[in-house]
Each structure stands twice: as C-alpha cells, then as structure tokens.
Coordinates of C-alpha atoms in Angstrom, one line a residue:
M1 CA -81.2 28.2 43.0
Q2 CA -77.9 27.4 41.6
R3 CA -74.5 27.7 43.3
T4 CA -71.4 29.5 41.1
A5 CA -67.9 28.8 41.9
P6 CA -65.9 31.7 43.2
P7 CA -64.3 33.9 40.8
E8 CA -61.0 32.7 42.5
D9 CA -61.7 29.2 42.1
S10 CA -63.0 29.9 38.3
T11 CA -59.1 31.5 37.5
E12 CA -57.3 29.0 39.7
Q13 CA -58.2 26.1 37.8
K14 CA -57.9 27.9 34.6
W15 CA -54.7 28.1 35.6
A16 CA -54.1 24.9 36.1
E17 CA -55.0 23.9 32.9
L18 CA -52.8 26.5 31.1
Q19 CA -49.8 25.0 32.9
S20 CA -50.7 21.7 32.0
Q21 CA -51.3 22.7 28.5
R22 CA -47.8 24.6 28.6
A23 CA -46.1 21.4 29.7
L24 CA -47.8 19.6 26.5
V25 CA -46.5 21.5 24.7
L26 CA -43.1 21.5 26.2
Q27 CA -42.8 18.1 26.2
N28 CA -43.8 18.1 22.5
L29 CA -40.9 21.1 21.9
Q30 CA -38.5 18.8 23.0
L31 CA -39.4 16.0 21.2
K32 CA -39.8 18.0 18.2
E33 CA -36.1 19.3 19.0
T34 CA -34.5 15.9 19.6
E35 CA -35.9 14.5 16.6
L36 CA -34.3 17.5 14.3
E37 CA -31.1 17.4 16.4
T38 CA -31.6 12.8 15.6
L39 CA -32.0 13.7 11.9
Q40 CA -29.7 16.9 11.2
Q41 CA -27.2 14.4 13.2
E42 CA -28.3 11.0 10.1
A43 CA -27.6 14.0 7.5
Q44 CA -23.7 14.3 8.5
D45 CA -24.0 10.7 9.0
I46 CA -25.0 9.9 5.5
S47 CA -23.1 12.8 4.1
R48 CA -19.7 11.7 5.4
S49 CA -20.5 7.9 4.6
A50 CA -21.1 8.8 1.2
Q51 CA -18.0 10.9 0.3
R52 CA -16.5 8.0 2.5
A53 CA -18.1 5.3 -0.5
V54 CA -16.8 8.1 -3.0
L55 CA -13.4 8.0 -2.5
C56 CA -13.3 4.1 -1.6
S57 CA -15.0 3.8 -5.0
K58 CA -11.9 6.3 -6.8
D59 CA -9.5 4.2 -4.7
I60 CA -11.0 0.8 -5.9
F61 CA -11.2 2.3 -9.8
R62 CA -8.1 2.9 -9.1
E63 CA -6.4 0.3 -8.2
I64 CA -8.4 -1.8 -11.2
A65 CA -6.8 0.8 -13.7
L66 CA -3.1 0.1 -12.4
L67 CA -4.2 -3.6 -12.3
M68 CA -5.3 -3.2 -16.3
E69 CA -2.1 -0.8 -16.6
K70 CA 0.5 -3.4 -15.1
R71 CA -1.4 -6.5 -17.6
D72 CA -1.2 -4.4 -20.4
S73 CA 2.8 -3.9 -20.0
E74 CA 2.9 -8.1 -19.2
V75 CA 1.2 -8.8 -22.0
E76 CA 3.0 -5.9 -24.4
Q77 CA 6.3 -7.6 -23.1
Q78 CA 5.3 -11.4 -24.2
I79 CA 4.8 -9.9 -27.7
L80 CA 7.6 -8.7 -28.0
S81 CA 9.2 -10.9 -27.0
E82 CA 8.2 -13.2 -29.1
T83 CA 8.4 -11.0 -32.2
K84 CA 12.0 -13.4 -32.7
L85 CA 14.1 -10.8 -34.2
S86 CA 17.5 -12.8 -33.2
R87 CA 15.9 -15.5 -35.1
V88 CA 15.4 -13.1 -38.4
Q89 CA 18.9 -11.4 -37.5
E90 CA 20.2 -14.8 -37.6
L91 CA 18.7 -16.1 -41.3
Q92 CA 19.7 -13.0 -42.3
H93 CA 23.6 -13.7 -41.5
Q94 CA 23.1 -17.3 -42.7
L95 CA 22.2 -15.6 -46.1
Q96 CA 24.3 -13.2 -46.3
Q97 CA 27.1 -15.9 -46.3
E98 CA 25.7 -18.6 -48.5
A99 CA 25.6 -15.1 -51.2
T100 CA 29.2 -14.1 -50.2
E101 CA 29.9 -17.5 -51.5
L102 CA 27.5 -18.3 -54.7
K103 CA 29.2 -14.8 -55.4
R104 CA 32.7 -16.2 -55.5
S105 CA 31.8 -19.3 -57.0
L106 CA 30.5 -17.1 -59.6
S107 CA 33.2 -15.5 -60.4
K108 CA 35.6 -18.1 -60.5
L109 CA 33.1 -20.2 -63.5
E110 CA 33.5 -16.9 -64.6
E111 CA 37.3 -16.7 -65.2
L112 CA 37.3 -20.3 -66.4
S113 CA 35.3 -19.3 -69.6
H114 CA 37.8 -16.9 -70.0
Y115 CA 40.4 -19.7 -70.5
P116 CA 42.3 -20.1 -74.3
D117 CA 43.7 -23.4 -73.2
H118 CA 42.7 -26.3 -73.2
K119 CA 44.9 -28.6 -70.9
Q120 CA 45.0 -25.4 -68.0
F121 CA 41.0 -25.4 -68.3
M122 CA 40.5 -28.9 -67.2
Q123 CA 43.3 -28.2 -64.3
C124 CA 41.0 -25.7 -63.2
C125 CA 37.8 -27.1 -63.4
S126 CA 39.2 -30.1 -61.5
L127 CA 40.0 -27.4 -58.9
L128 CA 36.8 -26.2 -58.2
S129 CA 34.8 -27.6 -55.9
T130 CA 32.0 -30.1 -57.0
D131 CA 29.2 -29.3 -54.6
T132 CA 26.6 -27.8 -56.3
H133 CA 23.0 -28.9 -56.0
S134 CA 19.8 -27.1 -57.2
P135 CA 18.8 -23.9 -56.1
E136 CA 16.6 -24.9 -52.6
S137 CA 15.2 -22.0 -50.3
S138 CA 18.0 -21.8 -47.2
L139 CA 14.1 -20.6 -45.3
Q140 CA 12.9 -24.0 -44.0
T141 CA 10.8 -22.6 -40.8
R142 CA 9.8 -18.7 -41.3
P143 CA 9.3 -17.0 -37.8
R144 CA 5.8 -16.4 -37.4
G145 CA 4.9 -13.1 -37.3
D146 CA 1.2 -13.9 -36.6
F147 CA -0.4 -12.4 -33.4
E148 CA -4.1 -13.0 -33.3
F149 CA -3.8 -15.3 -31.2
V150 CA -3.3 -12.5 -28.4
T151 CA -5.8 -10.4 -30.4
R152 CA -8.8 -13.0 -29.9
A153 CA -7.7 -14.0 -26.0
L154 CA -7.8 -9.6 -25.3
S155 CA -11.5 -9.7 -26.9
V156 CA -12.2 -12.9 -25.0
L157 CA -11.1 -10.7 -21.6
R158 CA -13.2 -7.7 -22.8
A159 CA -15.8 -9.3 -23.7
K160 CA -15.4 -11.0 -20.2
L161 CA -14.8 -7.6 -18.4
Q162 CA -18.3 -5.7 -20.2
Q163 CA -20.9 -8.5 -18.8
T164 CA -19.1 -8.5 -15.4
L165 CA -19.7 -4.4 -15.5
S166 CA -23.2 -5.1 -16.9
E167 CA -24.3 -7.2 -14.3
F168 CA -22.9 -5.2 -11.3
K169 CA -25.2 -3.4 -9.1
I170 CA -24.5 -1.2 -6.9
P171 CA -27.1 -1.7 -3.9
S172 CA -30.0 0.6 -3.3
S173 CA -30.0 2.2 0.7
E174 CA -33.3 0.5 1.5
D175 CA -31.2 -2.9 -0.1
S176 CA -28.9 -2.1 2.5
Q177 CA -31.0 -2.1 5.4
A178 CA -33.4 -4.3 4.2
E179 CA -32.6 -7.6 6.3
P180 CA -30.2 -9.9 4.4
R181 CA -31.7 -13.4 3.8
C182 CA -29.7 -14.9 1.5
R183 CA -25.8 -15.6 0.6
D184 CA -26.3 -13.1 -1.8
D185 CA -27.5 -10.7 0.4
F186 CA -24.5 -11.6 3.2
L187 CA -22.1 -11.2 0.5
R188 CA -22.5 -7.5 1.0
Y189 CA -21.3 -7.6 4.1
A190 CA -18.1 -9.4 3.6
Q191 CA -15.2 -8.7 5.2
E192 CA -11.9 -10.3 4.4
I193 CA -10.3 -12.1 7.4
T194 CA -6.3 -12.2 7.7
L195 CA -4.6 -13.9 10.3
D196 CA -2.0 -11.7 12.7
P197 CA 1.4 -14.0 12.7
N198 CA 2.2 -12.6 16.1
T199 CA -0.6 -14.6 17.6
A200 CA -0.1 -18.3 16.0
F201 CA 0.7 -20.8 18.7
P202 CA 4.7 -22.2 16.9
H203 CA 2.5 -25.4 16.0
L204 CA 0.5 -23.4 13.0
H205 CA 1.7 -22.4 9.9
L206 CA -0.2 -19.2 7.8
S207 CA 0.6 -19.4 4.2
Q208 CA -1.7 -17.3 1.3
G209 CA -1.0 -14.0 2.8
N210 CA -2.1 -14.6 6.3
R211 CA -5.5 -16.3 4.8
K212 CA -4.5 -20.1 5.7
V213 CA -3.6 -21.9 8.8
T214 CA -1.8 -25.4 8.5
H215 CA -1.2 -27.7 11.5
T216 CA 2.1 -29.1 11.8
S217 CA 4.1 -31.2 13.6
K218 CA 7.3 -29.1 13.3
P219 CA 6.5 -25.8 15.7
Q220 CA 7.5 -22.8 13.0
K221 CA 10.5 -20.2 13.7
Y222 CA 8.1 -17.5 15.1
P223 CA 10.0 -14.9 16.9
D224 CA 8.8 -14.1 21.0
H225 CA 6.0 -12.1 21.1
S226 CA 3.3 -11.4 24.1
D227 CA 0.4 -12.3 21.9
R228 CA 1.1 -15.1 20.8
F229 CA -0.7 -18.1 22.0
S230 CA 1.4 -20.8 24.1
V231 CA -0.9 -23.6 25.2
W232 CA -3.8 -24.1 22.2
S233 CA -3.3 -24.5 18.3
Q234 CA -5.1 -20.7 18.3
V235 CA -4.4 -17.4 16.3
L236 CA -6.1 -14.7 16.1
S237 CA -7.1 -12.0 12.8
R238 CA -5.8 -8.5 12.3
E239 CA -8.9 -7.1 11.8
E240 CA -11.4 -5.8 14.3
L241 CA -15.2 -6.7 13.1
T242 CA -18.1 -3.7 13.6
G243 CA -22.0 -4.0 13.0
L244 CA -23.3 -7.0 10.6
C245 CA -20.4 -9.0 9.3
Y246 CA -20.0 -12.0 6.9
S247 CA -17.4 -14.5 6.4
E248 CA -17.0 -17.3 4.4
M249 CA -14.0 -20.4 5.0
E250 CA -12.8 -24.0 4.3
W251 CA -11.3 -26.3 6.0
S252 CA -10.3 -30.1 5.3
V253 CA -9.1 -31.9 8.9
R254 CA -9.9 -35.1 10.4
D255 CA -11.2 -33.5 13.9
M256 CA -13.5 -30.7 14.1
V257 CA -12.6 -26.6 14.1
R258 CA -13.5 -24.0 16.6
I259 CA -15.0 -20.3 15.2
A260 CA -14.4 -17.5 18.4
L261 CA -15.4 -14.1 18.5
S262 CA -13.6 -11.7 21.4
Y263 CA -13.0 -8.8 22.6
R264 CA -8.9 -8.3 22.8
D265 CA -8.9 -7.1 26.4
I266 CA -10.6 -9.2 27.7
R267 CA -7.7 -12.1 28.7
R268 CA -9.0 -14.3 25.8
K269 CA -12.3 -15.1 27.3
V270 CA -14.4 -15.9 24.5
W271 CA -17.6 -17.7 22.7
F272 CA -17.6 -19.9 19.6
I273 CA -18.8 -21.8 17.3
L274 CA -17.7 -25.3 16.9
L275 CA -17.6 -26.6 13.4
Q276 CA -17.1 -30.1 12.8
S277 CA -18.8 -30.9 9.2
I278 CA -16.0 -31.3 7.2
H279 CA -16.8 -28.3 4.0
F280 CA -18.8 -26.1 6.0
P281 CA -20.1 -23.7 3.7
A282 CA -20.2 -20.4 5.7
C283 CA -20.9 -18.7 9.1
F284 CA -21.3 -15.2 10.1
F285 CA -21.3 -12.9 12.7
K286 CA -23.6 -9.6 14.0
I287 CA -21.6 -8.2 16.2
N288 CA -22.5 -5.1 18.0
S289 CA -18.9 -3.4 19.0
S290 CA -15.8 -3.5 18.3
T291 CA -14.5 -7.2 18.5
Q292 CA -11.5 -9.3 17.5
I293 CA -12.3 -13.0 15.6
F294 CA -9.9 -15.8 16.2
K295 CA -9.4 -19.3 14.9
T296 CA -8.6 -22.1 16.6
A297 CA -7.3 -25.3 14.8
F298 CA -7.0 -28.4 16.8
T299 CA -5.7 -31.9 15.2
T300 CA -4.8 -35.3 17.1

C-alpha cells in the first residue's frame, strides 16, 4: 500500500518552489536592470567623450590653420622685404641724372656746331669738359626679381605636410583599449609636463617654457610662495595626471635624478622612481586617481 502526502504538504512544497523561482527571476531582473543602467551610462560617457574629442579636434585644426596663416603672412612679408624697390628707385634716380647731364652736353655741342667764327669755336671747345667715354650701362647689378627659391621651398613644405597627413591614422576605440606594448602605443597617452615656478627650489632654474629645470649655484629670485620647496632641490608640475599617462624626459647630470608621484594633499610624502643612467629613454606612470607629479634634481 503506497502512502500519499497530504494535499497541504504538496501545496506548501509547490509554494516554496515558486518562491524560490520568483527570487531567482527577481535577481536576474535586477542584474539585467543594473547592466542596462551601466550600458546606458557607458553610452552617455561615450557620447560625451566623442563630443569632447570633436571639439578638441576642431580646436587643434583651428590652431593649425592659424599657424599656417601666420606662417603665410611671414613668408609674404619676407618676399615683400626682398623685392628691393628702394634699390630700383635709386637706380632710376641715378639714370635720370645721367640722362639730364647727357642732354645738357648734347645741347652745348649743338650750339658749338653753329658758331661761324673759327677762333670763338676753338675757345668754346676748350671750355667743354673732356670727360667723355664710350656708352656703358649703369646697371652693373640688377635687382633680382626671381623668387622661384621661395616656391621650391614651399613645395617641399607642402610635400612634407601631405606625407604627414597621409601617414596620420586616427586610433580606433579597440586600439585605445588594447594594452600598450611599444613606444608608439604609449605615445597615445602622452602627457606634456610643465613645471610650476611657485614650487621650484630656489637653486632650480626653469626655462624652455617651464619644461626644463637646471640646478644653479646661485639662488633664483623667486617670489615667496607657500608651495615652494625650501630644503630639497625639487619642483612640482602644473598638470594633474589621471588614468594611463606617458611621459618622456632627458637629462645630463653627474648624480642621480628622482621622478616622483604624489597627491598634493599628503604633505609631500611620495613614492619615486630612481633614475641613475645618463640618458634613460623613457618612463611611464599608470595612476588610478588624480595625482600630482614632480621632478627632483640632486647635484653634488
């Protein structure tokens, strides 16, 4: 004889199974909704990033166009300055004076030819200037009017620009997500570093648009500033670095150079990379949050 479960037990078991299935469905729904929100946020981020890239590209191409216009104006001014119009006018004035003198001499000679008296004719001839010579051009050196050398130079420039533009390739989003493996890959994340004069140690001299630092024996005349280093030969950069950043630097010193990364608000406690070779090719930093980079130079 087979025993059967009471109807109440079967109902409770089914109810428990339904509740378990409902919980799983609810979890899956919440997961999908979270993923959907994440995708929507990523889509918005991509859209904003694309808009920033478009605006940035327009600004860069506008700057390039302005540079080309400026160079065009400089070339035009150089061409105009080399036309040597003043030399042409000087030669014109000289030739006019010589022509006037020749006309005056010709008029006197014609007057002499009409003198009937032989004695008077000889006296007048003796009074005339004997500075006569064969016809000779006064334009020994003509102003150069050939500017083909400018055209040739500009043609070379155009060819170089065309080659540069043809070789330039816009990296795709897939390329930007790939892990960089060589210098060309890292250059996509290049960050230009400029140094902050308000933080420079007094014996550090900044030059080349605050991109070069040199240790000097005499202190520089920097104004007082709360951020200035007063003990060690150090200087902070202006830029804050986020994400994957790449920077290259060169130096020539007898001793060591330290490159360090730091948060601005942690009282200058840092970790650093110690570089002791004379010409270290490059170094790069991968940072997860906003940081400040500074360069420290030590000399003996």
